[in-house]
């Protein structure tokens, strides 16, 4: 049934794209509330200012976060080996990520319940960590994919992960963390500049411009590093793109600069990094011109361009192994069965448009700026 | 090969985080439905008090909802962090309902929950009611997908083993969706959540009446809780889990363990009301039995026997022997070339692959399951028996509570229709002190279902001990202690905010800056 309609190889590429779309959806929506969370105590100096900032994301952050949850679920359903190996391989980083993400639902819901200064200061700290730590960790984790994680499979195809938390902190991974943190802080501040009143918006414009500059430098440094000395991975055997998902049937070479192979083979892929760079430059300029709405759109381009750049560089690798490169996970040997991919594709095609429709409706209902004067209208019994 | 410290710690962490998550989820399910009922009355009658009721219970809903979302994040990712082999081995099937839960249910619930709280002045009356209904629908749909995933672990239908990929793969998605165990579990679990929501509203309203405050709201809230709770508490018991019980081997073992029925009872089987299961002697002492009852519950008949533990262990033993065939054939297939498999081994594997999981049970006792000794086979067969006394007592307390809830709601319903709440302080006290009982019932229900599933992660397919990640025990110690400390702190804050909001009552709902 499935192979007649769409081939296994095509399904795998489509599911690689779907994970990319979910990641971009996550960065574009939840990204702004994470970035705002990371910086709202700097943008808002008084309690009223902070409440206005939080009110601007309060009704929507919960739905935004589901992009992340669905991303996890989709990785489980479509790339079970990736889900299993990456999350167990990043064990302590995942624990740190979960704890900081857990601070957010409780922080948003509980901060306003009491007026005591210490209560609110404590939740302010929790929300800052809940925004900043994940924003940093996502980049650290993503950059580790470029370096490869230390894993292999035993005779029963059980993933065995070696190496601990601190082995994740390679300088290139830290650079990845700076890229994701600055990218999401830019996004959150472009959003704040668009959605809240003065004086918070002015601070958001300044911080957003600083973040875009940091992003630009870090992104370009990473580009130079990847194209010069950083080792990349490349498949050196012929792979059956429609073969069974068994990651132990290929050979892989580790070669400096190999992460640029795809860009040489398909030059149109350069559009992604170019978008990221131009988007950051445009966001910087537009924030200066006080065109916050346009700056936010430019920041959307930065999010998408950066994620696509990473995905294009890695393809067909999902997660290379630094210790046993031949056992790296790729698009061609780590997916679910054709049947599962096909059925889940159907579900995505039906439900993703519905989600986009009702999400846009909610954003439309909530349009308008939250200012210190109209703030009471935006607060409720949360 | 298997680090049993990691197994124990990972199981402890999963149990801790799942039981904790399940403190909040059923209340979200129940309260969201009650909010829909209250707001529907507001929209139909236009009486302001029903809006204030919706908002007041909505605040309590929100405090609880945040905890449910927060603790659910851990559940979504724990299969990968701590149960990597499980995730690989069954992800092709199990991952799909989890992803669908996000796409179909959690997105809906989470996107609209913000507008439930903050959209009262932004949309029309009907519009807001629809938003509330979508939140409630989202949370119940979420339970549906999670229980389809869980039902598959209890009774894995629509799947086969693929030796090329060394994992289970989907053969029939509709079989997974329409799994009878999943259907029964969904109805039972969701209704249990509705009961919890009803008791929550009933108890707190009773407290207001006892204090003589917020009487108008409390009486109306009690009437809603009494009627909704009565219908749901009957559903929990009548449409309970047992309709799915006898599908699948492990479900049979679960029933036998719940009943501490060591020997197969002749039809019609009698139900052991009380007794003292003795695991060492494999007997139940001082059993008080009700004739016919078990046969009626478990087989819906008077002429079918209910298998006892001894017979089920014997069946497990024979399946282990067949599974050893599959396991040795698999070794041959895995060592040969993938393109031209050994025909004899392939045939031997195909014939016995349904029992492969039983051979994996032997990995607890030997590294070479294909060459297991009779003693090892016997030990593995007996390892299919879950913890009998725990199941026996958990089930009895849970059912006792379920019956008590029916009586409680029936009384409340009677008093509500007669407008006699104020004349019966004894009932108000009883209702108030019943507040913690639904939590005890649902947690015991989880224990019966999931602890009773042991030693399997997926019945007959994958033993729990094999499913863990090959990570260092130190890592799991760290996260286990971390979660315990972090969750305890959150629980304290949650309890503090709930009691504070309840004490201040509906009048204290000023959102002071």
CSV table of N, CA, C and O in Angstrom, one decimal, chain A residues 15-25 307:
chain,number,residue,atom,x,y,z
A,15,UNK,N,10.1,13.0,6.1
A,15,UNK,CA,10.1,13.0,7.5
A,15,UNK,C,11.3,13.8,8.1
A,15,UNK,O,11.2,14.4,9.2
A,16,UNK,N,12.4,13.8,7.3
A,16,UNK,CA,13.5,14.7,7.7
A,16,UNK,C,13.1,16.1,7.6
A,16,UNK,O,13.3,16.9,8.5
A,17,UNK,N,12.3,16.4,6.6
A,17,UNK,CA,11.8,17.8,6.4
A,17,UNK,C,10.8,18.2,7.5
A,17,UNK,O,10.8,19.3,8.0
A,18,UNK,N,9.9,17.2,7.9
A,18,UNK,CA,8.9,17.5,8.9
A,18,UNK,C,9.6,17.8,10.2
A,18,UNK,O,9.2,18.7,10.9
A,19,UNK,N,10.6,17.0,10.6
A,19,UNK,CA,11.3,17.3,11.8
A,19,UNK,C,11.9,18.8,11.7
A,19,UNK,O,11.8,19.5,12.7
A,20,UNK,N,12.4,19.1,10.6
A,20,UNK,CA,12.9,20.5,10.4
A,20,UNK,C,11.8,21.5,10.5
A,20,UNK,O,12.0,22.5,11.2
A,21,UNK,N,10.6,21.2,10.0
A,21,UNK,CA,9.5,22.2,10.1
A,21,UNK,C,9.1,22.3,11.6
A,21,UNK,O,8.8,23.4,12.0
A,22,UNK,N,9.0,21.2,12.3
A,22,UNK,CA,8.7,21.3,13.7
A,22,UNK,C,9.7,22.1,14.5
A,22,UNK,O,9.4,22.9,15.4
A,23,UNK,N,11.0,21.8,14.2
A,23,UNK,CA,12.0,22.6,14.9
A,23,UNK,C,11.9,24.1,14.6
A,23,UNK,O,12.0,24.9,15.5
A,24,UNK,N,11.6,24.4,13.3
A,24,UNK,CA,11.4,25.8,13.0
A,24,UNK,C,10.2,26.4,13.6
A,24,UNK,O,10.2,27.5,14.1
A,25,UNK,N,9.1,25.6,13.6
A,25,UNK,CA,7.9,26.1,14.3
A,25,UNK,C,8.2,26.4,15.8
A,25,UNK,O,7.7,27.4,16.3
A,307,UNK,N,18.4,27.1,11.3
A,307,UNK,CA,18.0,25.7,11.5
A,307,UNK,C,18.3,25.0,10.1
A,307,UNK,O,18.8,23.8,10.1
